[in-house]
Coordinates of C-alpha atoms in Angstrom, one line a residue:
M1 CA -91.1 63.9 -4.7
E2 CA -94.9 63.8 -4.7
L3 CA -94.9 62.9 -1.0
I4 CA -92.6 65.9 -0.2
K5 CA -94.9 68.5 -1.9
P6 CA -97.9 68.2 0.6
F7 CA -95.4 68.4 3.4
L8 CA -93.8 71.6 2.1
K9 CA -97.3 73.0 1.5
L10 CA -98.3 72.2 5.0
K11 CA -95.2 73.9 6.4
A12 CA -95.6 76.9 4.1
N13 CA -99.1 77.4 5.5
S14 CA -98.0 77.1 9.1
L15 CA -98.2 80.0 11.5
F16 CA -94.5 80.0 12.2
I17 CA -93.5 80.3 8.5
R18 CA -96.1 82.9 7.7
L19 CA -95.1 85.0 10.7
F20 CA -91.4 84.7 10.1
T21 CA -91.9 85.5 6.4
S22 CA -93.9 88.7 7.3
F23 CA -91.0 89.8 9.5
L24 CA -88.6 89.2 6.7
I25 CA -90.7 91.3 4.3
V26 CA -90.7 94.2 6.8
I27 CA -86.9 93.9 7.3
V28 CA -86.3 93.9 3.5
M29 CA -88.4 97.0 3.1
L30 CA -86.5 98.8 5.9
V31 CA -83.1 97.7 4.6
S32 CA -84.0 99.0 1.1
F33 CA -85.1 102.3 2.5
N34 CA -81.9 102.7 4.5
F35 CA -79.7 101.7 1.6
F36 CA -81.2 104.2 -0.7
S37 CA -81.1 106.9 2.0
M38 CA -77.3 106.3 2.4
T39 CA -76.8 106.4 -1.3
F40 CA -78.7 109.6 -1.6
S41 CA -76.8 111.3 1.3
K42 CA -73.3 110.2 0.4
N43 CA -72.6 113.2 -1.8
K44 CA -73.5 115.7 1.0
I45 CA -71.3 114.3 3.7
H46 CA -68.2 116.1 2.7
D47 CA -69.9 119.5 2.7
E48 CA -71.5 118.7 6.1
I49 CA -68.1 117.8 7.6
I50 CA -66.6 121.1 6.2
N51 CA -69.5 123.1 7.6
Y52 CA -69.3 121.3 11.0
N53 CA -65.6 122.1 11.4
M54 CA -66.1 125.7 10.2
L55 CA -68.9 126.2 12.7
N56 CA -66.6 124.9 15.4
L57 CA -63.9 127.4 14.4
T58 CA -66.4 130.2 14.2
T59 CA -67.6 129.4 17.8
T60 CA -64.0 129.3 19.0
T61 CA -63.2 132.6 17.3
D62 CA -66.2 134.3 18.7
S63 CA -65.4 133.1 22.2
Y64 CA -61.8 134.4 22.0
E65 CA -62.9 137.7 20.5
K66 CA -65.7 138.2 23.1
E67 CA -63.1 137.4 25.8
F68 CA -60.7 140.0 24.5
E69 CA -63.5 142.6 24.1
L70 CA -64.7 141.9 27.6
I71 CA -61.1 142.4 29.0
R72 CA -60.7 145.6 27.0
N73 CA -64.0 147.0 28.3
Q74 CA -63.3 145.9 31.9
L75 CA -59.9 147.7 31.8
L76 CA -61.2 150.8 30.1
T77 CA -63.9 151.0 32.7
F78 CA -61.3 150.5 35.4
F79 CA -59.4 153.6 34.1
F80 CA -62.2 155.7 35.7
N81 CA -62.0 153.9 39.0
E82 CA -61.9 156.6 41.8
N83 CA -58.8 155.0 43.4
V84 CA -57.0 154.6 40.1
Q85 CA -57.7 158.2 39.2
Q86 CA -56.5 159.5 42.6
I87 CA -53.2 157.6 42.2
Y88 CA -52.7 159.0 38.7
F89 CA -53.3 162.6 39.6
D90 CA -51.3 162.3 42.9
Q91 CA -48.2 160.7 41.5
Q92 CA -45.9 163.0 43.4
A93 CA -46.8 161.4 46.7
V94 CA -48.2 157.9 46.7
N95 CA -51.1 157.3 49.0
Y96 CA -50.6 153.7 50.1
D97 CA -54.1 153.5 51.6
T98 CA -55.5 154.3 48.2
A99 CA -53.1 151.9 46.6
A100 CA -54.2 149.1 48.9
K101 CA -57.8 149.7 47.9
T102 CA -56.8 149.6 44.2
V103 CA -55.0 146.3 44.8
Q104 CA -58.2 145.0 46.4
D105 CA -60.2 146.1 43.3
I106 CA -57.7 144.3 41.0
R107 CA -58.0 141.1 43.1
Q108 CA -61.8 141.2 42.8
M109 CA -61.4 141.4 39.0
T110 CA -59.1 138.4 38.9
L111 CA -61.6 136.3 41.0
N112 CA -64.2 136.5 38.2
P113 CA -64.0 133.0 36.6
L114 CA -65.5 134.3 33.3
L115 CA -62.6 136.6 32.6
Y116 CA -59.8 133.9 32.8
V117 CA -57.5 136.6 34.2
N118 CA -54.6 135.6 36.3
N119 CA -53.4 139.1 37.0
V120 CA -53.9 142.8 36.1
I121 CA -51.2 145.5 36.3
L122 CA -51.5 149.3 36.4
Y123 CA -48.2 150.9 35.2
Y124 CA -47.6 154.6 36.0
K125 CA -44.7 156.1 33.9
K126 CA -43.9 159.1 36.0
T127 CA -43.4 157.3 39.3
S128 CA -42.4 153.9 37.7
L129 CA -45.1 152.4 39.9
V130 CA -46.7 149.1 39.2
L131 CA -49.8 147.8 41.0
D132 CA -51.1 144.2 40.6
K133 CA -53.5 142.0 42.6
S134 CA -51.0 141.5 45.5
S135 CA -48.4 144.3 45.5
V136 CA -47.4 147.9 44.9
S137 CA -43.8 148.1 43.7
K138 CA -41.4 149.8 41.3
D139 CA -41.3 148.5 37.8
S140 CA -37.7 147.3 38.0
T141 CA -38.6 145.2 41.0
F142 CA -42.0 144.0 39.7
F143 CA -40.8 142.8 36.2
S144 CA -37.6 141.2 37.5
K145 CA -38.9 139.5 40.7
F146 CA -42.7 139.5 41.0
Y147 CA -43.7 138.9 37.3
A148 CA -40.6 138.0 35.4
S149 CA -40.4 136.6 31.9
Y150 CA -37.6 135.9 29.5
D151 CA -39.9 137.0 26.6
Y152 CA -41.1 140.1 28.3
P153 CA -38.4 141.9 30.3
S154 CA -38.8 145.3 32.0
E155 CA -37.7 147.1 28.8
F156 CA -40.6 145.6 26.9
W157 CA -43.1 147.1 29.3
S158 CA -41.4 150.5 29.2
R159 CA -41.6 150.6 25.4
Q160 CA -45.4 150.2 25.5
F161 CA -45.6 153.9 26.5
D162 CA -44.2 154.9 23.1
K163 CA -46.6 152.8 21.0
D164 CA -49.7 154.4 19.5
T165 CA -51.9 151.2 19.7
R166 CA -54.7 151.3 22.2
F167 CA -55.3 147.5 22.4
E168 CA -52.8 144.7 21.6
V169 CA -52.6 141.0 22.3
Y170 CA -49.1 139.5 22.6
P171 CA -48.0 135.9 22.3
P172 CA -48.3 133.8 25.4
A173 CA -45.2 133.3 27.5
S174 CA -44.2 131.7 30.8
F175 CA -44.0 134.0 33.8
Y176 CA -42.1 133.4 37.1
E177 CA -41.8 134.8 40.6
I178 CA -38.2 135.1 41.6
P179 CA -38.1 135.9 45.4
F180 CA -34.4 134.9 45.6
Q181 CA -31.7 134.6 43.1
G182 CA -31.8 131.2 41.3
E183 CA -35.3 130.4 42.8
Y184 CA -38.1 130.4 40.1
N185 CA -41.7 129.9 41.1
P186 CA -43.7 129.3 37.9
L187 CA -46.9 131.4 37.4
G188 CA -48.0 129.6 34.3
Q189 CA -48.2 130.4 30.6
Q190 CA -50.2 133.6 30.1
I191 CA -51.3 135.9 27.3
P192 CA -50.5 139.6 27.9
V193 CA -53.1 142.0 26.7
V194 CA -52.2 145.8 26.8
V195 CA -55.0 148.4 27.0
K196 CA -54.5 152.1 26.8
A197 CA -56.9 155.0 27.2
S198 CA -56.5 157.9 24.7
L199 CA -56.6 160.4 27.6
Y200 CA -53.5 158.9 29.3
Q201 CA -50.2 158.7 27.5
D202 CA -48.1 157.9 30.6
F203 CA -50.3 155.2 32.1
Y204 CA -51.7 151.9 30.8
M205 CA -53.0 148.6 32.1
A206 CA -52.3 145.0 31.1
A207 CA -54.2 141.8 31.8
F208 CA -52.6 138.4 31.9
L209 CA -54.9 135.7 30.6
D210 CA -54.6 132.0 31.4
V211 CA -53.8 130.2 28.1
Q212 CA -54.8 126.7 29.0
K213 CA -58.1 127.7 30.7
M214 CA -59.1 129.7 27.6
F215 CA -58.1 126.9 25.3
Q216 CA -60.1 124.3 27.2
A217 CA -63.1 126.6 27.4
F218 CA -63.2 128.0 23.9
H219 CA -61.7 125.4 21.6
L220 CA -64.1 123.1 19.7
S221 CA -62.6 120.5 17.3
I222 CA -62.0 116.8 16.9
N223 CA -58.3 117.3 17.9
D224 CA -56.0 119.8 19.5
N225 CA -54.4 121.1 16.3
F226 CA -55.2 124.8 17.1
F227 CA -53.2 127.9 16.2
I228 CA -53.5 131.6 16.8
L229 CA -51.6 133.9 14.4
D230 CA -51.0 137.7 14.6
G231 CA -51.8 140.2 11.9
R232 CA -48.5 139.4 10.1
G233 CA -49.1 135.7 10.1
R234 CA -46.7 134.9 13.0
K235 CA -47.6 132.1 15.3
L236 CA -48.7 133.4 18.7
F237 CA -50.1 130.2 20.1
S238 CA -50.0 126.5 19.2
S239 CA -51.6 123.6 21.0
S240 CA -50.7 121.0 18.3
S241 CA -48.3 118.2 19.0
A242 CA -48.5 116.9 15.4
S243 CA -45.0 117.1 13.8
D244 CA -46.0 116.5 10.2
I245 CA -48.1 119.6 9.9
G246 CA -45.1 121.8 9.2
S247 CA -45.3 125.5 8.5
L248 CA -48.8 127.0 8.1
P249 CA -49.7 128.0 4.5
A250 CA -50.6 131.6 3.5
F251 CA -54.4 132.1 4.0
D252 CA -56.7 133.7 1.5
N253 CA -59.1 136.0 3.3
T254 CA -61.8 135.3 0.7
K255 CA -62.0 131.7 1.7
T256 CA -62.7 129.8 4.9
Y257 CA -60.5 126.7 4.5
L258 CA -57.9 125.2 2.3
K259 CA -56.3 121.8 1.9
K260 CA -52.5 121.3 2.0
G261 CA -50.9 117.9 2.0
N262 CA -52.7 115.6 4.4
Y263 CA -54.6 118.3 6.3
Y264 CA -57.5 120.7 6.0
F265 CA -56.8 124.2 7.4
F266 CA -59.9 126.0 8.7
Y267 CA -59.2 129.6 9.5
K268 CA -61.0 132.8 10.5
K269 CA -59.8 136.3 11.4
G270 CA -61.0 138.1 14.6
S271 CA -62.7 141.4 14.0
L272 CA -61.4 143.0 17.3
S273 CA -58.0 141.6 17.8
G274 CA -57.0 141.1 14.2
L275 CA -55.7 137.6 15.1
T276 CA -56.3 134.6 12.9
Y277 CA -57.6 131.4 14.5
V278 CA -56.7 128.1 12.8
N279 CA -58.1 124.6 13.2
V280 CA -56.2 121.8 11.5
V281 CA -58.1 118.6 10.6
P282 CA -56.5 115.5 9.1
D283 CA -57.6 114.6 5.6
A284 CA -57.9 111.0 6.8
Y285 CA -60.7 112.1 9.2
V286 CA -62.7 113.9 6.5
A287 CA -62.2 111.0 4.1
S288 CA -63.3 108.5 6.7
Q289 CA -66.5 110.5 7.2
V290 CA -67.1 110.5 3.5
R291 CA -66.6 106.8 3.4
L292 CA -68.9 106.4 6.3
N293 CA -71.3 104.4 4.1
V294 CA -68.9 101.4 4.5
S295 CA -69.3 101.6 8.2
L296 CA -73.0 102.0 7.8
V297 CA -73.3 99.1 5.5
T298 CA -71.4 97.0 8.0
L299 CA -73.7 98.2 10.7
L300 CA -76.7 97.6 8.4
I301 CA -75.6 94.0 7.8
F302 CA -75.2 93.5 11.5
T303 CA -78.6 95.0 12.1
I304 CA -80.1 92.7 9.5
G305 CA -78.6 89.7 11.3
I306 CA -79.9 90.9 14.6
S307 CA -83.3 91.6 13.1
I308 CA -83.5 88.2 11.5
V309 CA -82.5 86.4 14.7
T310 CA -84.9 88.6 16.8
S311 CA -87.7 87.9 14.3
L312 CA -86.9 84.1 14.5
L313 CA -86.9 84.1 18.3
F314 CA -90.1 86.1 18.4
S315 CA -91.8 83.9 15.9
I316 CA -90.7 80.8 17.9
S317 CA -91.9 82.4 21.2
F318 CA -95.2 83.2 19.5
N319 CA -95.5 79.9 17.8
N320 CA -94.5 77.6 20.7
P321 CA -97.4 78.6 23.0
I322 CA -99.9 78.1 20.2
Q323 CA -98.4 74.6 19.4
R324 CA -98.6 73.7 23.1
I325 CA -102.2 74.9 23.2
I326 CA -103.0 72.8 20.1
Q327 CA -101.3 69.8 21.7
S328 CA -103.2 70.4 25.0
I329 CA -106.4 70.5 23.0
K330 CA -105.6 67.3 21.1
Q331 CA -104.5 65.4 24.2
L332 CA -107.0 67.0 26.6
N333 CA -104.1 67.5 29.0
A334 CA -104.1 70.6 31.1
L335 CA -102.0 69.3 33.9
V336 CA -99.1 71.6 33.0
P337 CA -100.3 75.3 32.6
I338 CA -99.0 77.1 29.5
R339 CA -96.9 80.2 30.5
S340 CA -96.0 82.9 28.0
R341 CA -94.8 86.5 28.0
I342 CA -97.9 87.3 25.9
S343 CA -100.8 87.9 28.2
E344 CA -103.4 86.8 25.6
F345 CA -101.8 83.3 25.5
N346 CA -102.0 83.1 29.3
T347 CA -105.7 84.0 29.1
I348 CA -106.3 81.3 26.4
S349 CA -104.4 78.8 28.5
S350 CA -106.5 79.7 31.5
Q351 CA -109.7 79.2 29.6
I352 CA -108.5 75.9 28.2
N353 CA -107.6 74.7 31.7
N354 CA -111.1 75.6 32.8
I355 CA -112.5 73.7 29.8
H356 CA -110.3 70.7 30.8
K357 CA -111.5 70.8 34.4
D358 CA -115.1 70.9 33.2
L359 CA -114.5 68.0 30.8
N360 CA -112.7 66.0 33.6
H361 CA -115.7 66.6 35.9
K362 CA -118.1 65.5 33.2
N363 CA -115.9 62.5 32.3
S364 CA -116.0 61.5 36.0
Q365 CA -119.8 61.8 36.0
L366 CA -119.9 59.8 32.7
K367 CA -117.7 57.1 34.2
S368 CA -120.0 56.9 37.2
F369 CA -122.9 56.5 34.9
A370 CA -121.1 53.8 33.0
Y371 CA -120.3 51.9 36.2
I372 CA -123.9 52.2 37.5
S373 CA -125.3 51.1 34.2
S374 CA -123.0 48.1 34.1
L375 CA -123.9 47.2 37.7
K376 CA -127.6 47.3 37.0
R377 CA -127.3 45.7 33.5
I378 CA -128.4 48.8 31.7
H379 CA -127.3 48.8 28.1
N380 CA -125.0 51.7 27.0
N381 CA -122.2 52.3 24.4
I382 CA -119.6 53.4 26.9
E383 CA -116.5 51.3 27.1
M384 CA -115.0 50.5 30.5
D385 CA -111.4 51.6 30.9
F386 CA -110.3 48.5 32.9
T387 CA -110.5 44.8 32.2
D388 CA -108.1 42.6 34.2
Q389 CA -107.6 44.7 37.4
S390 CA -108.7 43.1 40.7
F391 CA -111.2 45.0 42.8
V392 CA -113.7 45.0 45.7
F393 CA -117.0 46.8 46.2
V394 CA -117.6 48.6 49.5
V395 CA -121.2 49.6 50.1
F396 CA -122.3 52.2 52.7
E397 CA -126.0 52.1 53.6
L398 CA -127.2 55.1 55.5
T399 CA -130.2 54.9 57.9
Y400 CA -131.4 58.3 59.2
K401 CA -133.4 58.1 62.5
G402 CA -134.7 61.6 62.7
R403 CA -138.1 62.5 61.3
S404 CA -138.6 66.0 62.6
G405 CA -138.6 69.1 60.4
D406 CA -137.1 69.0 56.9
W407 CA -135.6 65.5 57.4
K408 CA -135.5 64.6 53.7
R409 CA -133.2 67.5 52.9
T410 CA -131.0 66.7 55.9
E411 CA -130.8 63.0 54.8
Q412 CA -129.8 64.1 51.3
N413 CA -127.1 66.4 52.7
W414 CA -125.8 63.7 55.0
A415 CA -125.6 61.2 52.1
Y416 CA -123.6 63.8 50.0
Y417 CA -121.1 64.5 52.8
V418 CA -120.6 60.8 53.5
K419 CA -119.9 60.2 49.8
E420 CA -117.4 63.1 49.6
F421 CA -115.7 62.0 52.9
V422 CA -115.4 58.3 51.7
D423 CA -114.2 59.4 48.3
Y424 CA -111.5 61.6 49.8
N425 CA -110.2 58.9 52.2
F426 CA -110.1 56.1 49.6
K427 CA -108.2 58.3 47.1
L428 CA -105.6 58.9 49.8
H429 CA -104.9 55.1 50.2
F430 CA -105.7 53.4 46.9
R431 CA -105.1 54.0 43.2
E432 CA -108.0 55.6 41.2
P433 CA -110.9 54.5 43.4
L434 CA -114.4 55.6 42.3
T435 CA -117.1 56.5 44.8
F436 CA -120.7 57.4 43.8
Q437 CA -124.2 57.5 45.3
I438 CA -126.3 54.7 43.7
E439 CA -129.4 55.2 45.9
T440 CA -130.8 57.9 48.1
N441 CA -129.3 56.0 51.1
Q442 CA -126.5 54.0 49.5
V443 CA -122.9 55.0 48.6
L444 CA -120.8 52.6 46.6
S445 CA -117.0 52.6 46.4
F446 CA -115.2 50.8 43.6
V447 CA -111.6 50.0 44.9
F448 CA -108.8 48.5 42.9
M449 CA -106.6 46.4 45.2
D450 CA -105.1 42.9 45.7
E451 CA -104.7 40.5 48.6
T452 CA -101.9 42.5 50.2
D453 CA -104.1 45.6 50.4
K454 CA -106.8 43.9 52.6
P455 CA -105.2 45.0 55.9
A456 CA -105.0 48.5 54.7
L457 CA -108.7 48.4 53.7
Q458 CA -109.7 47.0 57.0
G459 CA -107.7 49.7 58.9
L460 CA -109.3 52.5 56.8
L461 CA -112.8 51.2 57.3
E462 CA -112.1 51.1 61.1
K463 CA -111.1 54.8 61.0
L464 CA -114.2 55.6 59.0
K465 CA -116.4 53.7 61.5
Q466 CA -115.0 55.8 64.3
V467 CA -115.9 59.0 62.5
F468 CA -119.4 57.8 61.6
E469 CA -120.1 56.9 65.2
I470 CA -120.0 60.6 66.0
D471 CA -123.5 60.9 64.3
K472 CA -125.0 57.7 65.8
E473 CA -127.7 59.6 67.6
E474 CA -129.0 60.9 64.3
G475 CA -128.4 57.8 62.2
F476 CA -126.2 54.8 61.5
I477 CA -124.2 53.5 58.6
T478 CA -123.8 49.9 57.6
I479 CA -120.6 49.0 55.7
A480 CA -120.3 45.9 53.5
V481 CA -117.3 44.7 51.6
S482 CA -117.5 42.3 48.6
S483 CA -115.0 39.5 47.9
L484 CA -111.9 40.3 45.9
Y485 CA -112.6 39.8 42.1
A486 CA -109.8 39.4 39.6
H487 CA -111.4 41.1 36.6
A488 CA -114.3 43.2 35.5
A489 CA -116.6 40.5 34.1
P490 CA -118.4 39.6 37.3
M491 CA -119.0 43.2 38.3
T492 CA -122.7 42.7 38.7
E493 CA -122.2 39.6 40.8
A494 CA -119.8 41.5 43.0
Y495 CA -122.3 44.3 43.5
E496 CA -125.1 41.9 44.3
E497 CA -122.8 40.2 46.8
A498 CA -122.1 43.5 48.5
L499 CA -125.8 44.3 48.6

């Protein structure tokens, strides 16, 4: 147990543990904040869901009412159209040229995508004349062939002259074109809207609105449980496919919603049309939103797991480069560069590599110093890093013949280049040779080899000789090779032999 404590203390003080612990502290603080936030907001979720659905219904109601108001204003304005007026006051003899212009005006109105109007009719009682976007015909023909409906026969449209209402929206119905008996071309489900002007008792207009386009454009809710009721509570329109809703309850105008069975009923009455718009939302949906904290807790737990794993991975990715840097420093090994996604680590690695290169260079110089000291029997405390490896000495003595100008500098440069050239070639052919300049005109190579390497050495020296002969006009080089020695003890003797 006493042995484990220092180990645990060492681990506790490690960068990885401290970094990971710091992340965990931050995660715990954030989790605590989120948990208390969810607890605090839980009681308000129900009211927010109610307000959200009520706002959706208000937007839907306003959109429908604005559409009806726009249609009413368009048709009331159209009453004063010059062509419409001329046909009204000249009903004894129909001017078909004027009627054609009116038909064109109606067509232009139906082309406005913001009106959602499929057709508009002008119905003149005295002449029983009906104009729409594509025809001028008698009412009996128009309502039985061009715009027929089981729910709205010709008699229905005739009775509109006897009503006192100036604006009325009727339930949607399917309309058909019947060019021949038994042939029904559907024109779609449409909402008839009748508009009258107080000045004209024997003339009115009606617009036919596209039910589905209006529903898709105006309806906002989580489902399609939408109803439109008339002033007496009768169902004018329904988009719901839910069979368990049943009959709609009676609505109290002092409230905005009520709960019946498994549903919430949100309702609002239109100020212009007097229609009541209803959105039906399942109680299960509202309850699920109220119980949203369960989902949030699950998400929170998942987030905690992801955060811990991410913190662990980040701590590892942060710790590993540091550990490699430490190992690199301990082992003085920079052969493999340290790569990290953190630029600062790469900078540190680069600097350590530079330090290693500098140390290697200085170690090489120190090794040269140690060898030279050993050769010349100079006492030092540096241990040789080989003992029983066989070797030979190769000595290159340089004789420079020129004496003009700055010949000493030229001789020094020549000796340096010869040393580097010899060192490069020996390193290509032998393991860890060492070449250094021991005198101003002498270069010594320390070559590890055995008997089988003698032909290779002889061949290399022949190649070097051919290169050195290029400069024979300026100077010459003498090459001497010692005997092969089996170990390091007779190093001085080997050197003296080569000399």
